[in-house]
Coordinates of N, CA, C and O and ligand atoms in Angstrom, one line a residue:
X7 N -67.0 146.5 19.0 CA -67.7 147.2 20.2 C -66.9 146.9 21.5 O -66.3 145.9 21.7
X8 N -66.9 147.9 22.3 CA -66.2 147.9 23.6 C -66.8 148.8 24.6 O -67.7 149.6 24.2
X9 N -66.3 148.7 25.8 CA -66.7 149.7 26.8 C -65.5 150.2 27.5 O -64.6 149.4 27.8
X10 N -65.4 151.5 27.6 CA -64.2 152.1 28.2 C -64.5 152.8 29.6 O -65.4 153.5 29.7
X11 N -63.6 152.4 30.5 CA -63.8 153.0 31.9 C -62.5 153.5 32.4 O -61.4 153.0 32.0
X12 N -62.5 154.6 33.2 CA -61.3 155.1 33.8 C -61.0 154.2 35.0 O -61.8 153.5 35.6
X13 N -59.7 154.2 35.4 CA -59.2 153.4 36.5 C -60.0 153.7 37.8 O -60.4 152.8 38.6
X14 N -60.4 154.9 38.0 CA -61.2 155.3 39.2 C -62.6 154.7 39.2 O -63.1 154.4 40.2
X15 N -63.1 154.6 38.0 CA -64.5 154.0 37.8 C -64.4 152.5 38.1 O -65.3 151.9 38.7
X16 N -63.3 151.9 37.7 CA -63.1 150.4 37.9 C -63.0 150.2 39.5 O -63.7 149.3 40.0
X17 N -62.3 151.1 40.1 CA -62.2 151.1 41.6 C -63.5 151.3 42.3 O -63.9 150.6 43.2
X18 N -64.3 152.2 41.7 CA -65.6 152.5 42.3 C -66.5 151.3 42.2 O -67.2 150.9 43.2
X19 N -66.5 150.6 41.1 CA -67.4 149.4 40.9 C -66.9 148.2 41.7 O -67.7 147.5 42.2
X20 N -65.6 148.1 41.9 CA -65.0 147.1 42.7 C -65.4 147.3 44.1 O -65.8 146.3 44.8
X21 N -65.3 148.5 44.6 CA -65.7 148.8 46.0 C -67.2 148.6 46.2 O -67.6 148.0 47.2
X22 N -68.0 149.0 45.3 CA -69.5 148.8 45.3 C -69.8 147.3 45.5 O -70.6 146.8 46.3
X23 N -69.1 146.5 44.6 CA -69.3 145.0 44.6 C -68.9 144.4 46.0 O -69.7 143.6 46.5
X24 N -67.8 144.8 46.5 CA -67.3 144.3 47.8 C -68.3 144.7 48.9 O -68.6 143.9 49.8
X25 N -68.7 145.9 48.9 CA -69.5 146.4 50.0 C -70.9 145.8 50.0 O -71.6 145.8 51.0
X26 N -71.3 145.3 48.8 CA -72.7 144.7 48.7 C -72.7 143.2 49.1 O -73.7 142.6 49.2
X27 N -71.5 142.6 49.2 CA -71.4 141.2 49.5 C -72.2 140.8 50.8 O -72.2 141.7 51.7
X28 N -72.9 139.7 50.9 CA -72.8 138.6 50.0 C -73.7 138.7 48.8 O -73.8 137.8 48.0
X29 N -74.4 139.9 48.7 CA -75.4 140.0 47.6 C -74.7 140.6 46.3 O -73.6 141.2 46.4
X30 N -75.4 140.5 45.2 CA -75.0 141.1 44.0 C -75.3 142.6 44.1 O -76.2 143.1 44.8
X31 N -74.4 143.4 43.5 CA -74.6 144.9 43.4 C -75.0 145.2 42.0 O -74.8 144.4 41.1
X32 N -75.6 146.4 41.8 CA -75.9 146.8 40.4 C -75.8 148.3 40.2 O -75.9 149.1 41.2
X33 N -75.6 148.8 39.0 CA -75.4 150.2 38.7 C -75.7 150.5 37.3 O -75.6 149.6 36.4
X34 N -76.1 151.7 37.0 CA -76.2 152.1 35.6 C -75.0 152.8 35.2 O -74.4 153.6 36.0
X35 N -74.5 152.6 34.0 CA -73.3 153.2 33.4 C -73.8 154.3 32.4 O -74.4 154.0 31.4
X36 N -73.6 155.6 32.8 CA -74.0 156.6 31.9 C -72.7 157.1 31.1 O -71.6 157.2 31.7
X37 N -73.0 157.5 29.9 CA -71.8 157.9 29.1 C -72.2 158.3 27.7 O -73.4 158.6 27.4
X38 N -71.1 158.4 26.9 CA -71.3 158.8 25.5 C -70.5 157.7 24.7 O -69.4 157.4 25.0
X39 N -71.2 157.2 23.6 CA -70.6 156.2 22.8 C -70.2 155.0 23.7 O -71.0 154.5 24.4
X40 N -68.9 154.7 23.7 CA -68.4 153.5 24.5 C -67.8 154.0 25.8 O -67.3 153.1 26.5
X41 N -67.8 155.3 26.1 CA -67.0 155.8 27.2 C -68.0 156.1 28.4 O -68.9 156.8 28.3
X42 N -67.7 155.4 29.6 CA -68.5 155.7 30.8 C -68.1 157.0 31.4 O -66.9 157.3 31.6
X43 N -69.0 157.8 31.6 CA -68.8 159.2 32.2 C -69.2 159.2 33.7 O -68.5 159.8 34.5
X44 N -70.3 158.5 34.0 CA -70.8 158.5 35.4 C -71.4 157.2 35.7 O -72.1 156.5 34.9
X45 N -71.2 156.8 37.0 CA -71.7 155.5 37.5 C -72.8 155.9 38.5 O -72.6 156.6 39.4
X46 N -74.0 155.3 38.3 CA -75.1 155.5 39.2 C -75.4 154.2 39.9 O -76.0 153.3 39.4
X47 N -75.0 154.1 41.2 CA -75.2 152.9 41.9 C -76.7 152.7 42.2 O -77.3 153.7 42.6
X48 N -77.2 151.5 42.1 CA -78.6 151.2 42.4 C -78.7 150.2 43.5 O -77.8 149.5 43.8
X49 N -79.9 150.2 44.1 CA -80.2 149.2 45.1 C -80.6 147.9 44.4 O -81.4 147.9 43.5
X50 N -80.0 146.8 44.9 CA -80.5 145.5 44.3 C -81.8 145.1 45.1 O -81.7 144.7 46.3
X51 N -82.9 145.3 44.4 CA -84.2 145.1 45.1 C -84.4 143.6 45.5 O -85.2 143.3 46.4
X52 N -83.6 142.7 44.8 CA -83.7 141.3 45.2 C -83.0 140.9 46.5 O -83.3 139.9 47.1
X53 N -82.0 141.8 46.9 CA -81.2 141.4 48.0 C -80.7 140.0 48.0 O -80.9 139.2 48.9
X54 N -80.1 139.7 46.8 CA -79.8 138.3 46.5 C -78.4 138.1 46.1 O -77.8 139.0 45.5
X55 N -77.8 136.9 46.3 CA -76.5 136.6 45.9 C -76.5 136.0 44.5 O -75.4 135.7 43.9
X56 N -77.7 135.7 43.9 CA -77.7 135.1 42.6 C -78.5 135.8 41.6 O -78.7 135.4 40.5
X57 N -79.1 137.0 42.0 CA -79.8 137.8 41.0 C -79.9 139.2 41.5 O -79.5 139.6 42.6
X58 N -80.3 140.1 40.6 CA -80.5 141.5 40.9 C -81.7 142.0 40.2 O -82.1 141.5 39.1
X59 N -82.4 143.0 40.8 CA -83.4 143.7 40.0 C -83.4 145.1 40.6 O -83.0 145.4 41.7
X60 N -83.9 146.0 39.7 CA -83.9 147.5 40.1 C -85.4 147.9 40.0 O -86.1 147.7 39.0
X61 N -85.8 148.6 41.1 CA -87.2 149.1 41.1 C -87.4 150.1 39.9 O -86.5 150.9 39.6
X62 N -88.6 150.0 39.3 CA -88.9 150.8 38.1 C -88.7 152.3 38.4 O -88.2 153.0 37.5
X63 N -89.0 152.8 39.6 CA -88.8 154.3 39.8 C -87.3 154.6 39.8 O -86.9 155.7 39.4
X64 N -86.5 153.7 40.2 CA -85.0 153.9 40.2 C -84.5 153.9 38.8 O -83.6 154.7 38.4
X65 N -85.1 153.0 37.9 CA -84.7 153.0 36.5 C -85.1 154.3 35.9 O -84.3 154.9 35.2
X66 N -86.3 154.8 36.2 CA -86.7 156.1 35.6 C -85.8 157.2 36.0 O -85.4 158.1 35.2
X67 N -85.5 157.2 37.3 CA -84.6 158.2 37.9 C -83.2 158.2 37.1 O -82.7 159.3 36.7
X68 N -82.7 157.0 36.9 CA -81.4 156.9 36.2 C -81.5 157.5 34.8 O -80.6 158.3 34.3
X69 N -82.6 157.2 34.1 CA -82.8 157.8 32.7 C -83.0 159.3 32.8 O -82.5 160.0 31.9
X70 N -83.6 159.8 33.8 CA -83.8 161.3 34.0 C -82.4 161.9 34.2 O -82.1 163.0 33.7
X71 N -81.6 161.3 35.1 CA -80.3 161.9 35.4 C -79.5 161.9 34.1 O -78.8 162.9 33.7
X72 N -79.5 160.8 33.3 CA -78.8 160.7 32.1 C -79.2 161.9 31.1 O -78.4 162.6 30.6
X73 N -80.5 162.0 31.0 CA -81.0 163.1 30.1 C -80.6 164.5 30.5 O -80.2 165.3 29.7
X74 N -80.7 164.7 31.9 CA -80.3 166.1 32.3 C -78.9 166.3 32.1 O -78.4 167.5 32.1
X75 N -78.0 165.3 32.1 CA -76.6 165.5 31.8 C -76.2 165.3 30.4 O -75.0 165.2 30.1
X76 N -77.2 165.1 29.5 CA -76.9 164.9 28.1 C -76.0 163.6 27.9 O -75.2 163.6 27.1
X77 N -76.3 162.6 28.7 CA -75.6 161.4 28.6 C -76.6 160.3 28.3 O -77.8 160.5 28.3
X78 N -76.1 159.1 27.9 CA -77.0 158.0 27.7 C -76.7 156.8 28.6 O -75.6 156.7 29.1
X79 N -77.7 156.0 28.9 CA -77.4 154.8 29.6 C -76.8 153.8 28.6 O -77.4 153.3 27.7
X80 N -75.4 153.7 28.7 CA -74.7 152.9 27.8 C -74.4 151.5 28.3 O -74.0 150.6 27.6
X81 N -74.7 151.3 29.6 CA -74.4 150.0 30.1 C -75.1 149.7 31.5 O -75.6 150.6 32.1
X82 N -75.2 148.4 31.8 CA -75.8 148.0 33.1 C -74.7 147.2 33.7 O -74.1 146.3 33.1
X83 N -74.4 147.6 34.9 CA -73.3 146.8 35.7 C -74.0 146.0 36.8 O -75.0 146.4 37.4
X84 N -73.5 144.8 37.0 CA -73.8 144.1 38.2 C -72.6 143.2 38.6 O -71.8 142.9 37.8
X85 N -72.6 142.8 39.9 CA -71.5 141.9 40.3 C -72.0 140.5 40.5 O -73.2 140.3 40.8
X86 N -71.1 139.6 40.5 CA -71.4 138.2 40.7 C -70.4 137.7 41.8 O -69.2 137.8 41.6
X87 N -71.0 137.1 42.9 CA -70.1 136.4 43.8 C -69.7 135.0 43.2 O -69.8 134.0 43.9
X88 N -69.4 135.0 42.0 CA -69.2 133.8 41.2 C -68.5 134.2 39.9 O -68.0 135.3 39.8
X89 N -68.4 133.3 38.9 CA -67.8 133.6 37.7 C -68.4 134.8 37.0 O -69.6 135.0 37.1
X90 N -67.7 135.6 36.2 CA -68.3 136.7 35.5 C -69.0 136.4 34.2 O -68.8 137.1 33.2
X91 N -69.8 135.4 34.2 CA -70.5 135.0 33.0 C -72.0 135.2 33.2 O -72.5 135.1 34.3
X92 N -72.7 135.7 32.2 CA -74.1 136.0 32.3 C -74.9 134.7 32.7 O -74.7 133.6 32.1
X93 N -75.8 134.8 33.7 CA -76.7 133.7 34.0 C -77.8 133.6 33.0 O -77.9 134.5 32.2
X94 N -78.6 132.6 33.1 CA -79.7 132.5 32.1 C -80.7 133.7 32.3 O -81.2 134.2 31.3
X95 N -80.9 134.1 33.5 CA -81.8 135.3 33.8 C -81.1 136.5 33.1 O -81.8 137.3 32.5
X96 N -79.8 136.7 33.3 CA -79.1 137.8 32.7 C -79.3 137.8 31.2 O -79.7 138.9 30.6
X97 N -79.2 136.7 30.6 CA -79.3 136.5 29.1 C -80.7 137.0 28.7 O -80.8 137.7 27.7
X98 N -81.7 136.6 29.4 CA -83.1 137.0 29.1 C -83.2 138.5 29.1 O -83.8 139.1 28.2
X99 N -82.7 139.1 30.2 CA -82.8 140.6 30.3 C -81.9 141.3 29.3 O -82.2 142.4 28.9
X100 N -80.8 140.7 29.0 CA -79.9 141.3 28.0 C -80.6 141.4 26.6 O -80.4 142.4 25.9
X101 N -81.4 140.4 26.3 CA -82.1 140.4 25.1 C -83.1 141.6 25.0 O -83.3 142.2 24.0
X102 N -83.8 141.8 26.2 CA -84.7 142.9 26.3 C -84.0 144.3 26.2 O -84.5 145.3 25.7
X103 N -82.8 144.3 26.8 CA -82.1 145.6 27.0 C -80.7 145.5 26.4 O -79.7 145.2 27.1
X104 N -80.6 145.7 25.1 CA -79.3 145.4 24.4 C -78.2 146.4 24.6 O -77.6 146.8 23.6
X105 N -78.0 146.9 25.8 CA -76.9 147.8 26.1 C -75.7 146.9 26.5 O -75.9 145.6 26.6
X106 N -74.6 147.4 26.8 CA -73.5 146.6 27.3 C -73.7 146.2 28.7 O -74.1 147.0 29.5
X107 N -73.6 144.9 29.0 CA -73.7 144.4 30.3 C -72.3 144.1 30.9 O -71.6 143.2 30.4
X108 N -72.0 144.9 31.9 CA -70.7 144.7 32.6 C -70.8 143.9 33.8 O -71.7 144.3 34.7
X109 N -70.1 142.9 34.0 CA -70.1 142.0 35.2 C -68.8 142.0 35.9 O -67.8 141.8 35.2
X110 N -68.8 142.1 37.2 CA -67.6 142.0 37.9 C -67.7 140.8 38.9 O -68.7 140.6 39.6
X111 N -66.7 139.9 38.8 CA -66.7 138.7 39.6 C -65.9 139.1 40.9 O -64.7 139.4 40.8
X112 N -66.5 139.0 42.1 CA -65.8 139.2 43.3 C -65.0 138.0 43.7 O -64.1 138.1 44.5
X113 N -65.2 136.9 43.1 CA -64.4 135.7 43.4 C -63.2 135.7 42.5 O -62.1 135.2 42.9
X114 N -63.3 136.2 41.3 CA -62.1 136.1 40.4 C -61.5 137.5 40.1 O -60.5 137.6 39.4
X115 N -62.1 138.5 40.8 CA -61.6 139.9 40.6 C -61.4 140.2 39.1 O -60.3 140.7 38.7
X116 N -62.4 140.0 38.4 CA -62.3 140.2 36.9 C -63.6 140.8 36.4 O -64.7 140.5 36.8
X117 N -63.4 141.8 35.4 CA -64.5 142.4 34.7 C -64.7 141.7 33.4 O -63.7 141.5 32.7
X118 N -65.9 141.5 33.0 CA -66.2 141.0 31.7 C -67.5 141.8 31.2 O -68.3 142.1 32.0
X119 N -67.5 142.0 29.9 CA -68.7 142.7 29.3 C -69.3 141.9 28.2 O -68.6 141.2 27.4
X120 N -70.6 142.0 28.1 CA -71.3 141.3 27.0 C -72.4 142.2 26.4 O -72.9 143.1 27.1
X121 N -72.8 141.8 25.3 CA -74.0 142.5 24.6 C -74.8 141.4 23.9 O -74.3 140.4 23.5
X122 N -76.1 141.7 23.9 CA -76.9 140.7 23.1 C -77.1 141.3 21.7 O -77.6 142.4 21.5
X123 N -76.7 140.5 20.7 CA -76.8 140.9 19.3 C -77.0 139.6 18.6 O -76.1 138.9 18.2
X124 N -78.3 139.2 18.5 CA -78.8 137.9 18.0 C -78.3 136.7 18.9 O -78.9 135.7 18.9
X125 N -77.3 136.9 19.6 CA -76.8 136.0 20.6 C -75.9 136.8 21.6 O -75.5 137.9 21.3
X126 N -75.6 136.2 22.8 CA -74.8 136.9 23.7 C -73.4 136.8 23.2 O -72.8 135.7 23.0
X127 N -72.7 138.0 23.1 CA -71.3 137.9 22.8 C -70.5 138.8 23.7 O -71.0 139.8 24.2
X128 N -69.2 138.5 23.8 CA -68.4 139.3 24.7 C -67.9 140.5 24.0 O -67.6 140.5 22.8
X129 N -67.8 141.6 24.8 CA -67.1 142.8 24.2 C -66.0 143.2 25.1 O -65.9 142.8 26.3
X130 N -65.0 143.9 24.5 CA -63.8 144.3 25.3 C -64.0 145.3 26.3 O -64.8 146.2 26.1
X131 N -63.4 145.2 27.5 CA -63.4 146.2 28.6 C -62.1 146.9 28.5 O -61.0 146.3 28.7
X132 N -62.1 148.2 28.2 CA -60.9 149.0 28.1 C -60.8 149.9 29.3 O -61.7 150.6 29.7
X133 N -59.6 149.9 29.9 CA -59.4 150.7 31.1 C -58.4 151.8 30.7 O -57.2 151.6 30.5
X134 N -58.9 153.0 30.5 CA -58.1 154.2 30.1 C -58.6 155.4 30.8 O -59.7 155.6 31.0
X135 N -57.6 156.2 31.2 CA -57.9 157.5 31.9 C -58.6 158.5 30.9 O -58.5 158.4 29.7
Ligands
LIG220 ZN1 -75.8 138.1 36.7

């Protein structure tokens, strides 16, 4: 299992993460199979540097957009002003929502992806046009 993003999408997520500092940013990753087609930036309702949450109506909106474009929500993105490892809260929500969780570290300028599959495991991040 892996997640594939275009270089421009990596740039878009990097920019979103930087512009949200000092807080975490978040987005839904819409696509097909492992390939991200569209990024939907979301508001971090927590306005926090150590957590994020997305209002239920925004979540519903994201799923509506995905459906109207015949795409699926294949991943959830958020940034960490820290190491790109899932927090305990992340792990809890990963278990409830077993899509790919993509994390960007603004301190280490690094993307890492994880999925919950009986335990949290890392998946490859592929950057291809
Ligand atoms: Zn996190």
